[in-house]
Amino acid sequence: MDKFVKLTGVAAPYPVVNIDTDMIIPKDYLKTIKRTGLGAGLFAEARFKEDGSENPDFVLNKPAYRNASILVAGDNFGCGSSREHAPWALLDFGIRCVISTSFADIFYNNCFKNGILPITVTPEELEKLLDDASRGSNAVLTVDLEAQEITGPDGGKISFSIDEFKRHCLLNGLDDIGLTLEKASAIDAYEKKTANERPWA
């Protein structure tokens, strides 16, 4: 998993409340267990018309936001079913950070396990960030996980808090497998000790 230390990128405003995981990645795209390629289906029902052409009014189709790496979204982001494809699709599209006033618990935890930083802010802070994000190609935010700060295009700063363990995992690029491998020497020592003590096992 890629480390997340500091991210500077364009922030796309998407002030829609209750964005559920089916909106993030529709069920038609759940036939694969691969983490790559799902970006094509991100917000598919909003991004594309029925004939498959792009919806020019959808934020991520606008020229200024096509390469957005930060999403500033409405309340209760990631609600609905627990599909892990939702963070996979965001990451494959290039979104490394989602900012909202609240997240569904399962989606929130899945983000950390896939290298995405979900940040919870107050309604007043979200309003400010949505205003920042409305500046098109000038909507550049810097998210510093070490300092736990978001810096806006005007230099203003917003502090955020993250569980220290989750923060450690993102800063060091550790998913569940990576955390286990950190204990590889202890696991090897245990296996050797067990083999010597119980050779019949």
Short mmCIF file of C-alpha atoms in Angstrom, two decimals:
data_model
loop_
_atom_site.label_atom_id
_atom_site.label_comp_id
_atom_site.label_asym_id
_atom_site.label_seq_id
_atom_site.Cartn_x
_atom_site.Cartn_y
_atom_site.Cartn_z
CA MET A 1 0.00 0.00 0.00
CA ASP A 2 1.33 3.45 -0.90
CA LYS A 3 2.26 5.71 1.99
CA PHE A 4 0.21 8.82 2.65
CA VAL A 5 2.30 11.62 4.16
CA LYS A 6 1.43 14.85 2.36
CA LEU A 7 -0.87 15.33 -0.61
CA THR A 8 -1.17 18.49 -2.68
CA GLY A 9 -3.82 18.31 -5.36
CA VAL A 10 -6.99 19.65 -6.90
CA ALA A 11 -10.07 19.24 -4.71
CA ALA A 12 -13.41 18.52 -6.39
CA PRO A 13 -16.57 19.79 -4.68
CA TYR A 14 -19.39 17.24 -4.47
CA PRO A 15 -21.80 18.60 -1.83
CA VAL A 16 -24.28 15.74 -2.04
CA VAL A 17 -25.46 14.14 1.21
CA ASN A 18 -25.84 10.39 1.82
CA ILE A 19 -23.62 9.28 -1.05
CA ASP A 20 -23.85 5.52 -0.68
CA THR A 21 -21.48 2.87 -1.94
CA ASP A 22 -23.82 1.97 -4.81
CA MET A 23 -23.53 5.56 -6.03
CA ILE A 24 -19.74 5.40 -5.65
CA ILE A 25 -19.46 2.14 -7.60
CA PRO A 26 -22.69 0.62 -9.02
CA LYS A 27 -23.33 -3.09 -8.56
CA ASP A 28 -22.66 -3.79 -12.26
CA TYR A 29 -18.95 -3.30 -11.54
CA LEU A 30 -18.75 -5.78 -8.64
CA LYS A 31 -18.04 -8.82 -10.79
CA THR A 32 -14.29 -8.49 -10.31
CA ILE A 33 -12.09 -8.90 -7.25
CA LYS A 34 -9.28 -6.93 -8.90
CA ARG A 35 -8.55 -3.52 -7.44
CA THR A 36 -7.57 -2.01 -10.76
CA GLY A 37 -9.86 -0.77 -13.50
CA LEU A 38 -12.69 0.20 -11.18
CA GLY A 39 -12.02 3.92 -11.63
CA ALA A 40 -13.91 3.66 -14.92
CA GLY A 41 -17.06 2.91 -12.95
CA LEU A 42 -16.65 5.53 -10.24
CA PHE A 43 -19.94 7.43 -9.87
CA ALA A 44 -20.91 5.85 -13.20
CA GLU A 45 -24.62 6.62 -12.95
CA ALA A 46 -23.86 10.32 -12.41
CA ARG A 47 -20.78 10.57 -14.67
CA PHE A 48 -22.36 9.02 -17.75
CA LYS A 49 -25.62 9.35 -19.64
CA GLU A 50 -27.72 6.35 -20.64
CA ASP A 51 -26.01 6.23 -24.05
CA GLY A 52 -22.59 5.94 -22.35
CA SER A 53 -21.46 9.47 -23.13
CA GLU A 54 -20.12 11.71 -20.40
CA ASN A 55 -22.42 13.95 -18.43
CA PRO A 56 -20.74 17.36 -18.81
CA ASP A 57 -22.44 18.65 -15.67
CA PHE A 58 -20.85 16.05 -13.37
CA VAL A 59 -17.99 17.58 -11.41
CA LEU A 60 -15.31 14.99 -12.25
CA ASN A 61 -16.03 15.40 -15.98
CA LYS A 62 -15.27 19.11 -15.90
CA PRO A 63 -11.79 19.93 -17.23
CA ALA A 64 -10.63 21.54 -13.99
CA TYR A 65 -11.45 18.44 -11.92
CA ARG A 66 -10.55 15.52 -14.18
CA ASN A 67 -7.31 14.98 -12.25
CA ALA A 68 -8.71 15.72 -8.80
CA SER A 69 -7.05 13.75 -6.01
CA ILE A 70 -9.21 15.15 -3.19
CA LEU A 71 -13.00 14.96 -2.92
CA VAL A 72 -14.92 17.38 -0.69
CA ALA A 73 -18.29 15.74 -0.13
CA GLY A 74 -21.56 16.10 1.75
CA ASP A 75 -22.61 14.45 5.01
CA ASN A 76 -22.68 10.69 5.59
CA PHE A 77 -20.34 9.71 2.77
CA GLY A 78 -19.99 5.99 2.02
CA CYS A 79 -23.22 4.80 3.61
CA GLY A 80 -25.10 1.76 2.32
CA SER A 81 -23.57 -1.67 1.69
CA SER A 82 -20.09 -2.53 2.89
CA ARG A 83 -18.53 -3.13 -0.56
CA GLU A 84 -14.77 -2.64 -0.52
CA HIS A 85 -14.97 -1.87 -4.22
CA ALA A 86 -15.98 1.69 -3.24
CA PRO A 87 -12.55 2.73 -1.92
CA TRP A 88 -10.92 0.66 -4.67
CA ALA A 89 -12.79 2.70 -7.30
CA LEU A 90 -11.90 6.01 -5.67
CA LEU A 91 -8.24 5.05 -5.45
CA ASP A 92 -8.10 3.73 -9.02
CA PHE A 93 -9.57 7.01 -10.26
CA GLY A 94 -6.89 8.91 -8.34
CA ILE A 95 -8.75 10.08 -5.24
CA ARG A 96 -6.44 9.75 -2.20
CA CYS A 97 -8.43 11.86 0.27
CA VAL A 98 -12.14 12.36 0.99
CA ILE A 99 -13.31 15.18 3.25
CA SER A 100 -16.78 15.21 4.79
CA THR A 101 -18.58 15.94 8.04
CA SER A 102 -19.29 12.24 8.58
CA PHE A 103 -18.64 8.80 7.10
CA ALA A 104 -20.26 5.39 7.36
CA ASP A 105 -18.11 3.31 9.74
CA ILE A 106 -17.32 0.39 7.40
CA PHE A 107 -16.43 2.66 4.48
CA TYR A 108 -14.31 4.83 6.79
CA ASN A 109 -12.26 1.87 8.00
CA ASN A 110 -11.96 0.41 4.48
CA CYS A 111 -10.40 3.68 3.31
CA PHE A 112 -7.48 3.35 5.73
CA LYS A 113 -6.89 -0.24 4.63
CA ASN A 114 -6.61 0.90 1.01
CA GLY A 115 -4.42 3.99 1.31
CA ILE A 116 -7.17 6.64 1.29
CA LEU A 117 -7.37 9.30 4.01
CA PRO A 118 -10.94 10.12 5.09
CA ILE A 119 -11.05 13.39 7.05
CA THR A 120 -13.95 14.49 9.23
CA VAL A 121 -14.47 18.24 9.61
CA THR A 122 -17.18 20.47 11.09
CA PRO A 123 -20.04 21.78 8.92
CA GLU A 124 -18.47 25.25 9.01
CA GLU A 125 -15.09 23.88 7.91
CA LEU A 126 -16.74 21.85 5.15
CA GLU A 127 -18.48 24.97 3.87
CA LYS A 128 -15.10 26.74 3.69
CA LEU A 129 -13.48 23.79 1.90
CA LEU A 130 -16.36 23.54 -0.58
CA ASP A 131 -15.83 27.22 -1.33
CA ASP A 132 -12.11 26.56 -1.84
CA ALA A 133 -12.91 23.58 -4.09
CA SER A 134 -15.26 25.67 -6.23
CA ARG A 135 -12.27 27.58 -7.66
CA GLY A 136 -11.74 25.09 -10.47
CA SER A 137 -8.11 24.43 -11.39
CA ASN A 138 -7.10 26.84 -8.61
CA ALA A 139 -8.84 24.63 -6.05
CA VAL A 140 -5.60 23.20 -4.72
CA LEU A 141 -5.47 21.88 -1.17
CA THR A 142 -2.54 20.45 0.74
CA VAL A 143 -3.34 17.66 3.18
CA ASP A 144 -0.53 17.02 5.66
CA LEU A 145 -1.12 13.84 7.64
CA GLU A 146 1.94 14.31 9.84
CA ALA A 147 0.85 17.80 10.91
CA GLN A 148 -2.85 16.85 10.66
CA GLU A 149 -3.63 20.02 8.74
CA ILE A 150 -5.41 21.02 5.54
CA THR A 151 -4.05 24.14 3.85
CA GLY A 152 -6.31 25.98 1.43
CA PRO A 153 -5.39 27.96 -1.69
CA ASP A 154 -5.46 31.18 0.36
CA GLY A 155 -3.08 29.75 2.97
CA GLY A 156 -5.76 29.19 5.59
CA LYS A 157 -5.37 26.05 7.71
CA ILE A 158 -7.84 23.58 9.17
CA SER A 159 -6.70 21.03 11.75
CA PHE A 160 -8.12 17.53 11.87
CA SER A 161 -7.72 14.55 14.15
CA ILE A 162 -7.09 10.91 13.22
CA ASP A 163 -6.81 7.81 15.37
CA GLU A 164 -3.10 7.41 16.06
CA PHE A 165 -2.95 3.76 14.95
CA LYS A 166 -4.73 4.51 11.65
CA ARG A 167 -2.42 7.50 11.15
CA HIS A 168 0.63 5.28 11.74
CA CYS A 169 -0.61 2.76 9.18
CA LEU A 170 -1.18 5.37 6.47
CA LEU A 171 2.09 7.19 7.09
CA ASN A 172 3.96 3.91 6.73
CA GLY A 173 1.85 2.35 3.98
CA LEU A 174 0.72 -0.56 6.15
CA ASP A 175 -2.41 -2.54 5.35
CA ASP A 176 -3.36 -5.69 7.31
CA ILE A 177 -0.77 -7.77 5.46
CA GLY A 178 1.91 -5.15 5.98
CA LEU A 179 1.17 -5.03 9.70
CA THR A 180 1.54 -8.81 9.89
CA LEU A 181 4.83 -8.73 7.97
CA GLU A 182 6.21 -6.26 10.50
CA LYS A 183 6.16 -9.22 12.90
CA ALA A 184 7.81 -11.59 10.41
CA SER A 185 10.92 -12.20 12.53
CA ALA A 186 8.83 -13.00 15.61
CA ILE A 187 6.61 -15.31 13.56
CA ASP A 188 9.66 -17.11 12.11
CA ALA A 189 11.17 -17.49 15.59
CA TYR A 190 7.93 -18.95 16.91
CA GLU A 191 7.66 -21.38 13.99
CA LYS A 192 11.25 -22.61 14.56
CA LYS A 193 10.68 -22.95 18.30
CA THR A 194 7.47 -24.89 17.75
CA ALA A 195 9.15 -27.18 15.19
CA ASN A 196 11.92 -28.00 17.68
CA GLU A 197 9.57 -28.57 20.59
CA ARG A 198 6.95 -30.53 18.63
CA PRO A 199 8.64 -32.09 15.60
CA TRP A 200 5.67 -34.43 15.16
CA ALA A 201 3.23 -31.54 14.65
#
